[in-house]
Short mmCIF file of C-alpha atoms in Angstrom, two decimals:
data_model
loop_
_atom_site.label_atom_id
_atom_site.label_comp_id
_atom_site.label_asym_id
_atom_site.label_seq_id
_atom_site.Cartn_x
_atom_site.Cartn_y
_atom_site.Cartn_z
CA MET C 1 35.11 -154.97 87.98
CA GLY C 2 36.37 -155.99 91.76
CA GLU C 3 37.07 -153.79 94.90
CA LEU C 4 39.57 -151.10 93.93
CA LYS C 5 42.10 -150.22 97.04
CA LEU C 6 44.69 -149.05 98.00
CA MET C 7 48.17 -151.33 99.11
CA LYS C 8 52.04 -152.61 99.35
CA GLY C 9 52.44 -155.61 97.71
CA ASN C 10 53.09 -157.28 99.97
CA GLU C 11 49.29 -157.16 100.75
CA ALA C 12 47.97 -156.91 97.94
CA LEU C 13 49.64 -160.89 97.92
CA ALA C 14 48.07 -161.93 101.00
CA GLU C 15 44.41 -160.91 100.59
CA ALA C 16 44.75 -162.24 97.82
CA ALA C 17 45.54 -165.18 99.32
CA ILE C 18 42.37 -165.31 101.43
CA ARG C 19 40.24 -164.02 98.68
CA TYR C 20 41.40 -167.12 96.34
CA GLY C 21 40.96 -170.26 98.38
CA CYS C 22 43.99 -170.37 99.56
CA ASP C 23 43.40 -173.33 102.11
CA ALA C 24 47.25 -172.20 104.04
CA TYR C 25 49.20 -169.77 105.69
CA TYR C 26 53.13 -171.29 106.86
CA GLY C 27 55.85 -168.38 107.59
CA TYR C 28 57.43 -167.18 109.37
CA PRO C 29 58.87 -163.36 110.07
CA ILE C 30 61.54 -160.91 107.58
CA THR C 31 61.47 -157.45 106.14
CA PRO C 32 61.04 -156.64 103.26
CA GLN C 33 58.36 -159.58 103.62
CA SER C 34 57.05 -159.41 107.45
CA GLU C 35 53.24 -157.19 106.29
CA VAL C 36 53.09 -160.97 104.54
CA ILE C 37 51.93 -162.68 108.02
CA GLU C 38 51.52 -159.15 109.86
CA TYR C 39 48.55 -158.62 106.78
CA LEU C 40 47.02 -162.01 107.40
CA MET C 41 47.48 -162.78 111.18
CA GLU C 42 44.82 -158.78 111.29
CA GLN C 43 42.22 -160.65 108.54
CA ASN C 44 41.39 -163.82 111.11
CA PRO C 45 41.15 -165.84 107.46
CA TYR C 46 39.65 -168.53 109.24
CA GLU C 47 36.81 -166.85 110.19
CA ARG C 48 36.47 -165.12 106.85
CA THR C 49 36.60 -168.61 104.63
CA GLY C 50 38.81 -171.61 106.92
CA MET C 51 42.24 -170.69 105.55
CA VAL C 52 44.84 -171.35 108.58
CA VAL C 53 47.85 -169.29 108.78
CA LEU C 54 50.20 -170.23 110.80
CA GLN C 55 53.64 -168.93 112.16
CA ALA C 56 55.69 -171.69 112.55
CA GLU C 57 58.64 -172.49 114.98
CA SER C 58 61.42 -171.46 112.02
CA GLU C 59 61.64 -171.38 107.87
CA ILE C 60 62.60 -174.89 107.79
CA ALA C 61 59.22 -176.09 109.83
CA ALA C 62 57.46 -173.58 107.30
CA ILE C 63 58.36 -174.96 104.34
CA ASN C 64 58.23 -178.84 105.34
CA MET C 65 55.13 -177.62 106.94
CA VAL C 66 54.04 -176.86 102.90
CA TYR C 67 54.82 -179.88 102.10
CA ALA C 68 52.78 -181.75 104.45
CA ALA C 69 49.55 -180.50 103.94
CA GLY C 70 50.16 -179.82 99.74
CA ALA C 71 50.48 -183.27 99.42
CA SER C 72 47.14 -183.87 100.61
CA GLY C 73 45.93 -181.90 98.25
CA LYS C 74 45.68 -178.55 100.30
CA ARG C 75 46.90 -175.07 98.19
CA VAL C 76 49.39 -173.65 100.34
CA MET C 77 51.52 -171.74 100.70
CA THR C 78 55.01 -169.34 102.50
CA SER C 79 56.15 -166.75 102.09
CA SER C 80 59.73 -165.35 102.86
CA SER C 81 62.88 -162.89 102.61
CA SER C 82 66.37 -164.66 100.62
CA PRO C 83 68.01 -165.53 103.84
CA GLY C 84 64.65 -167.06 104.78
CA VAL C 85 64.06 -169.22 101.57
CA SER C 86 67.99 -169.99 101.73
CA LEU C 87 66.94 -172.61 104.96
CA LYS C 88 63.48 -173.04 103.11
CA GLN C 89 65.64 -174.89 99.57
CA GLU C 90 65.63 -178.41 101.40
CA GLY C 91 61.94 -178.69 101.52
CA ILE C 92 61.48 -176.98 98.18
CA ALA C 93 63.41 -179.82 96.68
CA TYR C 94 61.65 -182.43 98.44
CA ILE C 95 58.28 -181.00 97.04
CA ALA C 96 60.12 -180.96 93.32
CA GLY C 97 60.86 -184.13 94.19
CA ALA C 98 57.54 -185.12 95.35
CA GLU C 99 55.40 -183.22 92.91
CA VAL C 100 53.93 -181.35 95.61
CA PRO C 101 52.34 -178.48 94.35
CA CYS C 102 51.87 -175.34 96.89
CA VAL C 103 52.84 -171.70 96.00
CA TYR C 104 55.58 -169.87 97.59
CA SER C 105 56.84 -165.67 97.50
CA ASP C 106 59.89 -165.35 98.18
CA VAL C 107 60.81 -161.03 98.16
CA VAL C 108 64.12 -161.15 97.48
CA ARG C 109 65.92 -158.66 99.60
CA GLY C 110 70.08 -158.09 98.92
CA GLY C 111 73.36 -160.96 99.77
CA PRO C 112 75.04 -162.74 99.73
CA GLY C 113 74.35 -163.67 103.46
CA LEU C 114 72.46 -161.79 105.81
CA GLY C 115 72.65 -158.73 103.39
CA THR C 116 70.66 -156.64 103.68
CA ILE C 117 66.91 -155.80 103.72
CA GLN C 118 67.15 -153.54 100.58
CA PRO C 119 66.22 -153.94 97.36
CA SER C 120 67.53 -156.94 94.69
CA GLN C 121 67.17 -159.07 92.45
CA ALA C 122 70.54 -161.74 93.56
CA ASP C 123 67.94 -164.77 93.36
CA TYR C 124 67.45 -165.41 90.32
CA PHE C 125 69.52 -168.12 90.25
CA GLN C 126 68.55 -169.68 93.35
CA ALA C 127 64.84 -169.72 92.03
CA CYS C 128 65.25 -170.41 88.07
CA LYS C 129 67.91 -172.92 87.70
CA GLY C 130 67.61 -175.46 91.42
CA GLY C 131 68.39 -174.28 95.49
CA GLY C 132 68.33 -177.01 96.34
CA ASN C 133 69.91 -180.34 95.16
CA GLY C 134 68.20 -182.77 92.42
CA ASP C 135 67.89 -181.60 88.53
CA TYR C 136 64.46 -179.55 88.96
CA LYS C 137 63.14 -176.67 87.79
CA ASN C 138 60.14 -174.43 90.04
CA ILE C 139 57.68 -172.19 87.33
CA VAL C 140 59.09 -168.48 88.20
CA LEU C 141 56.36 -165.96 88.23
CA ALA C 142 57.99 -162.65 88.74
CA PRO C 143 55.62 -159.98 89.80
CA ALA C 144 56.15 -156.24 88.42
CA SER C 145 53.31 -154.22 90.27
CA VAL C 146 51.50 -154.28 92.74
CA GLN C 147 47.75 -155.17 91.31
CA GLU C 148 50.79 -158.69 89.73
CA MET C 149 51.73 -159.45 92.96
CA ALA C 150 47.58 -159.99 93.75
CA ASP C 151 46.91 -161.88 90.10
CA PHE C 152 49.90 -163.71 90.29
CA VAL C 153 48.64 -165.44 94.09
CA ALA C 154 45.98 -167.44 91.17
CA LEU C 155 47.99 -168.39 88.37
CA GLY C 156 50.50 -169.62 90.72
CA PHE C 157 47.89 -172.47 91.93
CA GLU C 158 47.13 -172.82 88.99
CA LEU C 159 50.61 -173.85 87.79
CA ALA C 160 51.19 -175.76 90.42
CA PHE C 161 48.17 -177.97 90.19
CA LYS C 162 48.42 -177.92 86.98
CA TYR C 163 52.26 -178.66 86.70
CA ARG C 164 51.97 -180.68 90.47
CA MET C 165 55.10 -178.13 90.86
CA ALA C 166 56.02 -175.55 93.02
CA CYS C 167 55.69 -172.00 91.29
CA CYS C 168 57.69 -169.62 92.81
CA ILE C 169 56.43 -165.72 93.32
CA LEU C 170 59.92 -163.45 92.60
CA SER C 171 59.68 -160.60 93.77
CA ASP C 172 61.68 -157.56 96.01
CA GLY C 173 61.12 -155.28 98.77
CA ALA C 174 60.95 -152.46 96.09
CA ILE C 175 57.33 -154.32 94.62
CA GLY C 176 56.60 -155.82 98.41
CA GLN C 177 57.18 -152.43 99.45
CA MET C 178 55.74 -150.28 97.89
CA MET C 179 51.89 -149.21 97.47
CA GLU C 180 49.49 -149.44 94.42
CA LYS C 181 46.37 -149.44 93.67
CA VAL C 182 44.44 -152.28 93.20
CA VAL C 183 42.11 -154.52 91.57
CA LEU C 184 41.24 -157.35 93.96
CA PRO C 185 39.59 -160.47 93.11
CA GLU C 186 35.87 -161.98 93.97
CA GLN C 187 36.29 -164.43 97.10
CA LYS C 188 36.18 -167.74 96.13
CA PRO C 189 35.42 -170.53 97.88
CA ARG C 190 37.82 -173.36 99.55
CA MET C 191 37.91 -176.36 97.37
CA THR C 192 36.19 -179.42 99.57
CA GLU C 193 37.28 -182.55 101.05
CA GLU C 194 35.96 -183.73 97.95
CA GLU C 195 36.54 -181.96 95.55
CA ILE C 196 39.60 -182.40 96.50
CA LYS C 197 39.42 -186.19 95.93
CA ALA C 198 37.86 -186.29 92.98
CA ASN C 199 39.97 -183.86 91.26
CA TYR C 200 43.42 -184.68 92.85
CA PRO C 201 44.17 -188.90 92.78
CA TRP C 202 47.43 -188.50 93.79
CA ALA C 203 46.36 -186.52 97.22
CA THR C 204 46.89 -188.42 100.64
CA THR C 205 43.55 -187.40 101.88
CA GLY C 206 43.06 -191.43 104.15
CA ARG C 207 42.94 -194.23 102.72
CA LYS C 208 39.65 -196.46 103.15
CA ARG C 209 40.00 -199.85 103.40
CA GLY C 210 40.69 -201.97 100.14
CA THR C 211 41.99 -199.29 98.53
CA GLN C 212 46.10 -198.35 97.40
CA HIS C 213 48.08 -196.31 100.04
CA ARG C 214 48.69 -193.29 98.04
CA VAL C 215 52.76 -192.59 98.75
CA ILE C 216 53.50 -188.66 98.24
CA THR C 217 58.13 -189.53 98.40
CA SER C 218 61.17 -188.14 96.76
CA LEU C 219 63.11 -191.01 97.92
CA ASP C 220 63.11 -193.96 95.93
CA LEU C 221 66.03 -196.59 95.78
CA ASP C 222 66.06 -198.17 93.28
CA SER C 223 67.64 -196.74 90.53
CA VAL C 224 65.70 -197.25 87.54
CA LYS C 225 62.81 -196.57 88.85
CA MET C 226 64.58 -192.57 90.09
CA GLU C 227 65.87 -192.08 86.72
CA ALA C 228 62.69 -192.77 84.95
CA HIS C 229 61.31 -190.22 88.15
CA ASN C 230 63.79 -188.90 87.03
CA ARG C 231 62.52 -188.42 82.78
CA HIS C 232 58.66 -187.64 83.44
CA LEU C 233 60.58 -184.57 85.86
CA GLN C 234 61.75 -183.51 82.81
CA GLU C 235 59.84 -184.01 80.40
CA LYS C 236 56.85 -182.02 82.90
CA TYR C 237 59.32 -178.84 82.78
CA ARG C 238 58.76 -179.18 78.30
CA MET C 239 55.61 -178.76 78.42
CA VAL C 240 56.16 -176.25 80.88
CA GLU C 241 58.65 -174.17 78.75
CA GLU C 242 56.10 -175.42 75.56
CA ASN C 243 53.06 -173.56 76.59
CA GLU C 244 53.79 -171.50 79.85
CA VAL C 245 56.24 -168.43 78.74
CA ARG C 246 55.06 -164.85 80.08
CA PHE C 247 56.02 -161.54 78.53
CA GLU C 248 54.69 -157.92 78.25
CA GLU C 249 56.57 -156.37 75.82
CA ILE C 250 56.37 -152.74 75.17
CA ASP C 251 58.65 -150.37 72.15
CA CYS C 252 59.39 -152.93 70.71
CA GLU C 253 57.64 -153.15 67.55
CA ASP C 254 60.70 -151.22 66.01
CA ALA C 255 62.99 -151.22 68.71
CA GLU C 256 66.82 -151.71 67.72
CA TYR C 257 68.17 -151.90 70.97
CA VAL C 258 66.03 -153.39 74.01
CA PHE C 259 66.20 -154.21 77.69
CA VAL C 260 65.57 -157.18 78.72
CA ALA C 261 64.36 -156.66 82.55
CA TYR C 262 62.15 -157.92 84.55
CA GLY C 263 59.42 -157.53 88.49
CA SER C 264 61.22 -153.83 89.64
CA SER C 265 64.04 -153.51 86.71
CA ALA C 266 61.27 -153.42 83.83
CA ARG C 267 59.92 -149.97 85.77
CA ILE C 268 63.28 -148.63 86.64
CA ALA C 269 64.01 -149.81 82.29
CA GLN C 270 59.83 -148.93 80.92
CA LYS C 271 60.49 -145.41 81.78
CA SER C 272 64.24 -145.18 80.45
CA VAL C 273 62.38 -146.66 77.06
CA GLN C 274 60.48 -143.12 77.47
CA LEU C 275 63.94 -141.19 77.83
CA ALA C 276 64.81 -143.09 74.52
CA ARG C 277 61.91 -142.29 72.70
CA THR C 278 62.66 -138.52 73.67
CA GLU C 279 65.54 -138.86 72.22
CA GLY C 280 64.36 -140.10 68.86
CA LEU C 281 65.98 -143.64 69.80
CA LYS C 282 64.39 -146.64 69.14
CA VAL C 283 63.91 -148.14 72.40
CA GLY C 284 62.10 -151.53 73.74
CA LEU C 285 61.71 -153.07 76.33
CA LEU C 286 60.70 -157.65 77.00
CA ARG C 287 59.46 -158.28 80.35
CA PRO C 288 60.34 -161.93 81.80
CA ILE C 289 57.13 -162.46 83.21
CA THR C 290 58.19 -166.86 83.46
CA LEU C 291 61.76 -166.80 84.81
CA PHE C 292 61.15 -170.14 84.23
CA PRO C 293 59.83 -170.66 82.05
CA PHE C 294 62.17 -167.94 79.90
CA PRO C 295 61.06 -166.43 77.20
CA THR C 296 63.59 -168.30 74.99
CA LYS C 297 61.56 -167.57 71.44
CA ALA C 298 60.35 -164.15 72.17
CA ILE C 299 64.17 -162.68 72.19
CA GLN C 300 64.89 -164.80 69.25
CA ASN C 301 61.70 -163.62 67.45
CA LEU C 302 63.38 -159.58 67.75
CA ILE C 303 65.99 -160.37 66.11
CA ASP C 304 64.68 -161.90 63.61
CA ARG C 305 62.35 -158.63 63.52
CA GLY C 306 65.94 -156.36 63.25
CA THR C 307 66.78 -156.19 67.12
CA LYS C 308 70.54 -155.28 66.73
CA GLY C 309 71.94 -155.29 70.30
CA PHE C 310 70.14 -156.44 74.08
CA LEU C 311 71.26 -154.70 77.55
CA ALA C 312 69.85 -156.90 80.43
CA VAL C 313 69.14 -154.85 83.21
CA GLU C 314 69.19 -156.71 86.80
CA LEU C 315 69.93 -156.02 90.43
CA SER C 316 72.20 -157.69 90.21
CA CYS C 317 75.98 -158.38 88.89
CA GLY C 318 74.34 -160.78 85.60
CA GLN C 319 72.56 -164.36 85.69
CA MET C 320 69.21 -162.99 84.00
CA ILE C 321 71.57 -162.36 81.77
CA GLU C 322 73.21 -166.03 80.55
CA ASP C 323 70.17 -167.12 79.56
CA VAL C 324 69.51 -163.20 77.25
CA LYS C 325 72.68 -165.72 75.41
CA LEU C 326 71.61 -169.01 75.51
CA ALA C 327 68.62 -167.06 73.34
CA VAL C 328 70.55 -164.69 71.64
CA ASN C 329 73.41 -166.97 70.67
CA GLY C 330 75.85 -165.33 69.75
CA ARG C 331 73.25 -163.98 66.38
CA VAL C 332 73.96 -159.86 68.33
CA LYS C 333 75.58 -158.07 71.22
CA ALA C 334 73.81 -159.18 74.83
CA GLU C 335 75.42 -157.34 77.66
CA HIS C 336 74.43 -157.11 81.42
CA PHE C 337 74.37 -153.85 83.58
CA GLY C 338 72.73 -153.67 87.77
CA ARG C 339 73.73 -152.14 90.24
CA VAL C 340 74.14 -154.38 93.69
CA GLY C 341 73.88 -154.51 97.64
CA GLY C 342 70.26 -152.78 97.91
CA ILE C 343 71.18 -149.85 95.10
CA ILE C 344 68.32 -149.50 92.81
CA HIS C 345 69.09 -147.98 89.24
CA THR C 346 68.29 -144.65 87.73
CA PRO C 347 66.50 -145.06 84.95
CA GLU C 348 68.80 -141.59 83.33
CA GLU C 349 71.85 -143.85 83.88
CA VAL C 350 70.09 -147.51 82.40
CA LEU C 351 69.27 -145.42 79.21
CA GLU C 352 73.34 -144.51 79.84
CA ALA C 353 74.51 -148.04 79.94
CA MET C 354 72.30 -149.16 76.94
CA LYS C 355 73.73 -146.17 74.83
CA LYS C 356 77.65 -147.04 76.04
CA GLN C 357 77.38 -151.36 75.44
CA ILE C 358 75.18 -151.68 73.03
CA ILE C 359 75.02 -148.73 70.71
CA GLY C 360 78.48 -147.77 71.23
CA GLU C 361 78.96 -144.62 68.36
CA MET L 1 50.21 -134.58 84.44
CA THR L 2 53.20 -136.46 86.67
CA GLU L 3 53.76 -135.28 89.73
CA GLU L 4 56.79 -136.38 91.24
CA ILE L 5 56.89 -135.77 95.05
CA ILE L 6 59.32 -137.19 98.36
CA ILE L 7 58.91 -135.98 101.43
CA ALA L 8 61.24 -136.51 104.05
CA GLY L 9 61.65 -135.95 108.00
CA PHE L 10 61.40 -137.84 111.17
CA GLY L 11 60.29 -140.75 111.69
CA GLY L 12 56.80 -140.26 113.73
CA GLN L 13 56.06 -136.89 111.96
CA GLY L 14 53.18 -138.50 109.74
CA VAL L 15 55.72 -139.18 106.81
CA LEU L 16 54.02 -141.88 105.85
CA SER L 17 51.00 -141.50 105.79
CA MET L 18 50.64 -137.73 105.11
CA GLY L 19 51.93 -139.95 101.74
CA LYS L 20 49.58 -142.39 102.51
CA ILE L 21 46.39 -139.94 102.19
CA LEU L 22 48.20 -137.64 99.37
CA ALA L 23 47.74 -141.18 97.52
CA TYR L 24 44.82 -142.02 98.49
CA SER L 25 43.18 -139.19 96.68
CA GLY L 26 45.66 -139.28 93.71
CA ILE L 27 43.24 -142.64 93.23
CA MET L 28 39.73 -140.71 94.36
CA GLU L 29 41.03 -137.99 91.97
CA GLY L 30 41.22 -141.31 89.05
CA LYS L 31 44.82 -140.93 88.72
CA GLU L 32 47.34 -143.51 88.80
CA VAL L 33 49.37 -143.06 91.68
CA SER L 34 52.46 -145.21 93.89
CA TRP L 35 53.52 -144.60 97.03
CA MET L 36 57.62 -146.37 97.90
CA PRO L 37 58.46 -145.60 101.68
CA SER L 38 61.71 -146.20 103.14
CA TYR L 39 61.79 -148.52 104.57
CA GLY L 40 63.23 -151.12 106.99
CA PRO L 41 64.92 -150.42 110.67
CA GLU L 42 63.36 -146.87 110.77
CA MET L 43 61.79 -145.45 114.13
CA ARG L 44 60.46 -142.59 116.43
CA GLY L 45 63.39 -140.54 115.44
CA GLY L 46 64.96 -141.59 112.98
CA THR L 47 64.73 -141.11 109.37
CA ALA L 48 61.80 -141.68 107.05
CA ASN L 49 60.88 -140.79 103.79
CA VAL L 50 58.66 -141.53 100.80
CA THR L 51 58.36 -140.86 97.23
CA VAL L 52 54.56 -140.33 95.98
CA ILE L 53 53.82 -140.31 92.44
CA ILE L 54 50.92 -139.30 91.19
CA SER L 55 50.35 -139.39 87.22
CA ASP L 56 47.27 -139.88 84.28
CA ASP L 57 49.04 -142.13 83.18
CA ARG L 58 51.12 -145.79 84.01
CA VAL L 59 53.45 -145.06 86.54
CA CYS L 60 56.79 -146.61 85.90
CA SER L 61 59.76 -146.20 88.02
CA PRO L 62 58.48 -145.90 91.27
CA ILE L 63 62.19 -145.14 92.79
CA LEU L 64 63.18 -141.37 91.29
CA ASN L 65 66.33 -139.46 91.24
CA ALA L 66 64.84 -136.49 91.27
CA PHE L 67 61.77 -135.01 92.22
CA ASP L 68 58.79 -131.98 91.18
CA THR L 69 58.37 -131.62 94.70
CA ALA L 70 60.61 -131.77 97.93
CA VAL L 71 58.50 -131.54 101.56
CA ILE L 72 61.19 -131.74 103.82
CA LEU L 73 61.09 -131.40 107.76
CA ASN L 74 64.20 -131.72 109.40
CA GLN L 75 67.93 -130.35 108.37
CA GLN L 76 68.82 -134.32 107.13
CA SER L 77 65.74 -134.54 104.80
CA LEU L 78 67.48 -131.26 103.58
CA ASP L 79 70.98 -131.59 103.41
CA LYS L 80 69.31 -135.37 101.61
CA PHE L 81 66.83 -134.01 99.15
CA GLU L 82 67.97 -129.88 98.05
CA GLU L 83 69.80 -130.85 95.41
CA LYS L 84 67.18 -133.84 94.35
CA VAL L 85 64.26 -131.79 93.04
CA LYS L 86 64.09 -130.67 89.70
CA PRO L 87 65.98 -126.98 87.91
CA GLY L 88 62.09 -125.11 88.89
CA GLY L 89 60.45 -127.35 90.72
CA VAL L 90 59.44 -127.07 94.23
CA LEU L 91 61.10 -127.07 97.63
CA LEU L 92 58.62 -126.52 100.80
CA TYR L 93 59.91 -126.51 104.24
CA ASP L 94 58.98 -126.50 107.92
CA PRO L 95 62.39 -123.84 109.47
CA ASN L 96 62.12 -125.69 112.79
CA GLY L 97 64.93 -126.86 113.11
CA ILE L 98 66.55 -126.38 110.07
CA THR L 99 69.70 -124.61 110.79
CA HIS L 100 71.39 -124.23 107.61
CA LYS L 101 68.71 -122.78 104.87
CA PRO L 102 68.27 -124.49 101.36
CA THR L 103 70.34 -121.79 99.32
CA ARG L 104 69.62 -122.71 94.97
CA THR L 105 68.13 -120.34 93.35
CA ASP L 106 67.01 -122.88 90.56
CA ILE L 107 63.79 -123.53 92.64
CA LYS L 108 61.00 -122.23 94.01
CA ILE L 109 61.41 -122.09 97.68
CA TYR L 110 58.98 -122.12 100.31
CA THR L 111 58.08 -122.44 103.93
CA ILE L 112 55.59 -124.00 106.26
CA GLU L 113 55.87 -122.96 110.24
CA GLY L 114 53.94 -126.99 110.42
CA ALA L 115 55.41 -127.40 114.27
CA GLN L 116 53.98 -124.16 115.63
CA LEU L 117 50.40 -124.15 114.50
CA ALA L 118 50.31 -127.22 114.97
CA SER L 119 51.20 -126.36 118.57
CA ASP L 120 48.53 -122.73 118.04
CA MET L 121 46.02 -125.11 117.30
CA GLY L 122 46.16 -127.27 120.18
CA ASN L 123 46.97 -130.64 118.60
CA ALA L 124 50.69 -132.13 117.62
CA LYS L 125 49.42 -134.78 115.31
CA VAL L 126 47.97 -132.71 113.19
CA PHE L 127 51.12 -131.66 111.67
CA ASN L 128 51.49 -133.35 109.06
CA MET L 129 47.78 -132.49 107.62
CA ILE L 130 49.44 -128.46 108.07
CA ILE L 131 52.43 -129.91 105.48
CA LEU L 132 49.77 -131.78 103.31
CA GLY L 133 47.36 -128.30 103.76
CA ALA L 134 50.55 -126.36 102.10
CA TYR L 135 51.82 -128.74 99.33
CA LEU L 136 47.68 -128.41 97.78
CA LYS L 137 48.68 -125.20 98.32
CA LEU L 138 51.34 -124.77 96.63
CA LYS L 139 50.03 -127.65 93.63
CA PRO L 140 46.79 -127.92 93.26
CA ILE L 141 46.10 -131.59 91.84
CA ILE L 142 43.89 -132.12 94.26
CA SER L 143 40.55 -130.93 95.26
CA MET L 144 39.61 -130.94 99.00
CA ASP L 145 36.80 -133.19 98.46
CA LYS L 146 39.25 -135.82 97.06
CA VAL L 147 41.26 -134.59 99.93
CA LYS L 148 38.83 -135.25 102.08
CA GLU L 149 37.79 -138.72 100.34
CA GLY L 150 41.55 -139.83 100.64
CA LEU L 151 41.56 -139.79 104.12
CA GLU L 152 37.96 -142.02 104.56
CA HIS L 153 40.08 -144.33 103.05
CA SER L 154 42.83 -144.57 104.75
CA LEU L 155 41.94 -143.89 108.07
CA PRO L 156 40.34 -146.44 110.37
CA GLU L 157 36.61 -146.09 111.18
CA ARG L 158 37.30 -144.80 114.22
CA ALA L 159 39.41 -142.67 113.71
CA HIS L 160 36.33 -141.12 111.38
CA LYS L 161 35.77 -138.60 113.99
CA LEU L 162 38.36 -136.59 113.24
CA ILE L 163 38.21 -135.47 110.29
CA PRO L 164 36.99 -132.28 109.78
CA LEU L 165 40.06 -131.46 112.64
CA ASN L 166 42.17 -132.64 109.70
CA MET L 167 40.32 -131.07 106.91
CA GLN L 168 40.87 -127.81 109.89
CA ALA L 169 44.70 -128.63 109.33
CA VAL L 170 45.07 -129.16 105.82
CA GLU L 171 42.70 -124.98 106.28
CA VAL L 172 45.33 -123.42 108.51
CA GLY L 173 48.31 -125.54 105.94
CA MET L 174 47.07 -123.68 102.97
CA ASN L 175 46.30 -120.10 104.10
CA ASN L 176 50.22 -119.55 106.33
CA VAL L 177 52.81 -120.98 102.98
CA LYS L 178 55.13 -118.46 102.14
CA GLU L 179 58.04 -117.76 100.06
CA GLN L 180 61.20 -118.11 101.55
#
């Protein structure tokens, strides 16, 4: 077993990056996730593993550094919070088009615009449905604990390199700021240049005489080639949907009514499940761990097993509910409940909403 | 066992670090814990609070609306959190600077003269450890050994020489908590 510590979500993510053998972090501070770059700077990762940590002049610069370093086969990451991630969207779309693997953490705060620094889940659309231009997807992981903030760094890099995609770790101010017990992984070595050359034939590792150029770009003016490239990307996304869905079911075996909630909302809904069970209500929780790919089949299976209604609980005005409704496809009731603007729903009001909107009389 | 605590006061009083020491001590005791601060434009003199949960089971929501215990260190926090103590719960406060005392009759209310006692000890910085001692007297959920281990883990190496003083402050807090 690794080392047991009490850490903030942001710090756990940063430490996990060093221990995973991440090659570089490029970022720009913003509340509520400035601890990521602060922690990395304090830890002298260049001395520990040779990892580069650099505060860029802006979010836009940081994401383009990620684009370039990722193109050379390095394990690179960035992190920001909502308005900062908005600035990064151009780079993220380029990364998707050019198929560059990377990890970025988005510790969501309330919006739109500068909004508030308090927790929110109102960037589900931005993370899961594009955000930048073009037909693309990112893999989106939704940690619900400090432990998962640490664990999803390794998972994120594995998926990013397996599919040559950006992987977003989508949390919020609550998960980023809270401290919990965390078991940290062992230190892994960074990949050597030779390993990168051997493992990633697409990476721009320097051209030798007599070999072909390796081109990393999102641009192709030939429409026929561009259509083929788009088809290829879509095939890849279908493979991700086929193979990489992750979710957790809590008290779902006999559940007549099920909350669907991720991240901090899942923590709150879990308490609502406990409250419901003490009242004798058969309520469960489906927690999507991957938001893209979304656990569509898990919802359909629950309906097949007798679930009569779903309540999507989100810190937003209703975003994930669209995916829940697509999965439910009109077979049973599916509705949304959420607080916004940095206010966090209480377990009691979440249960109340389930009773009122789904269970009824 | 699940103990849900809010500690609230001015920024600079050591509210967050008291919560951290409590949470670390909980880990040393083998419990599940969470520590959730109010965060943002906090500064010395502004308000600060932290929710700490110590439990035998996995902690669900780290954010709460009702507490088993409220540890209150200024008037604004008293105004905000008195009503959020669960019926039968505990409210512990430092009367220093309190102009409107708590009035609820369905909870147990205690006082600790933390600011005065810290000043008597000649070190204002041990204030939060006196408060922690008072809290642990009322809710002995963590043993003294584990509090010491919690301090060792949460303080940087260079501050370890101050652990005996901090433990002494915990004792002082334990011996001076009073019913309102």
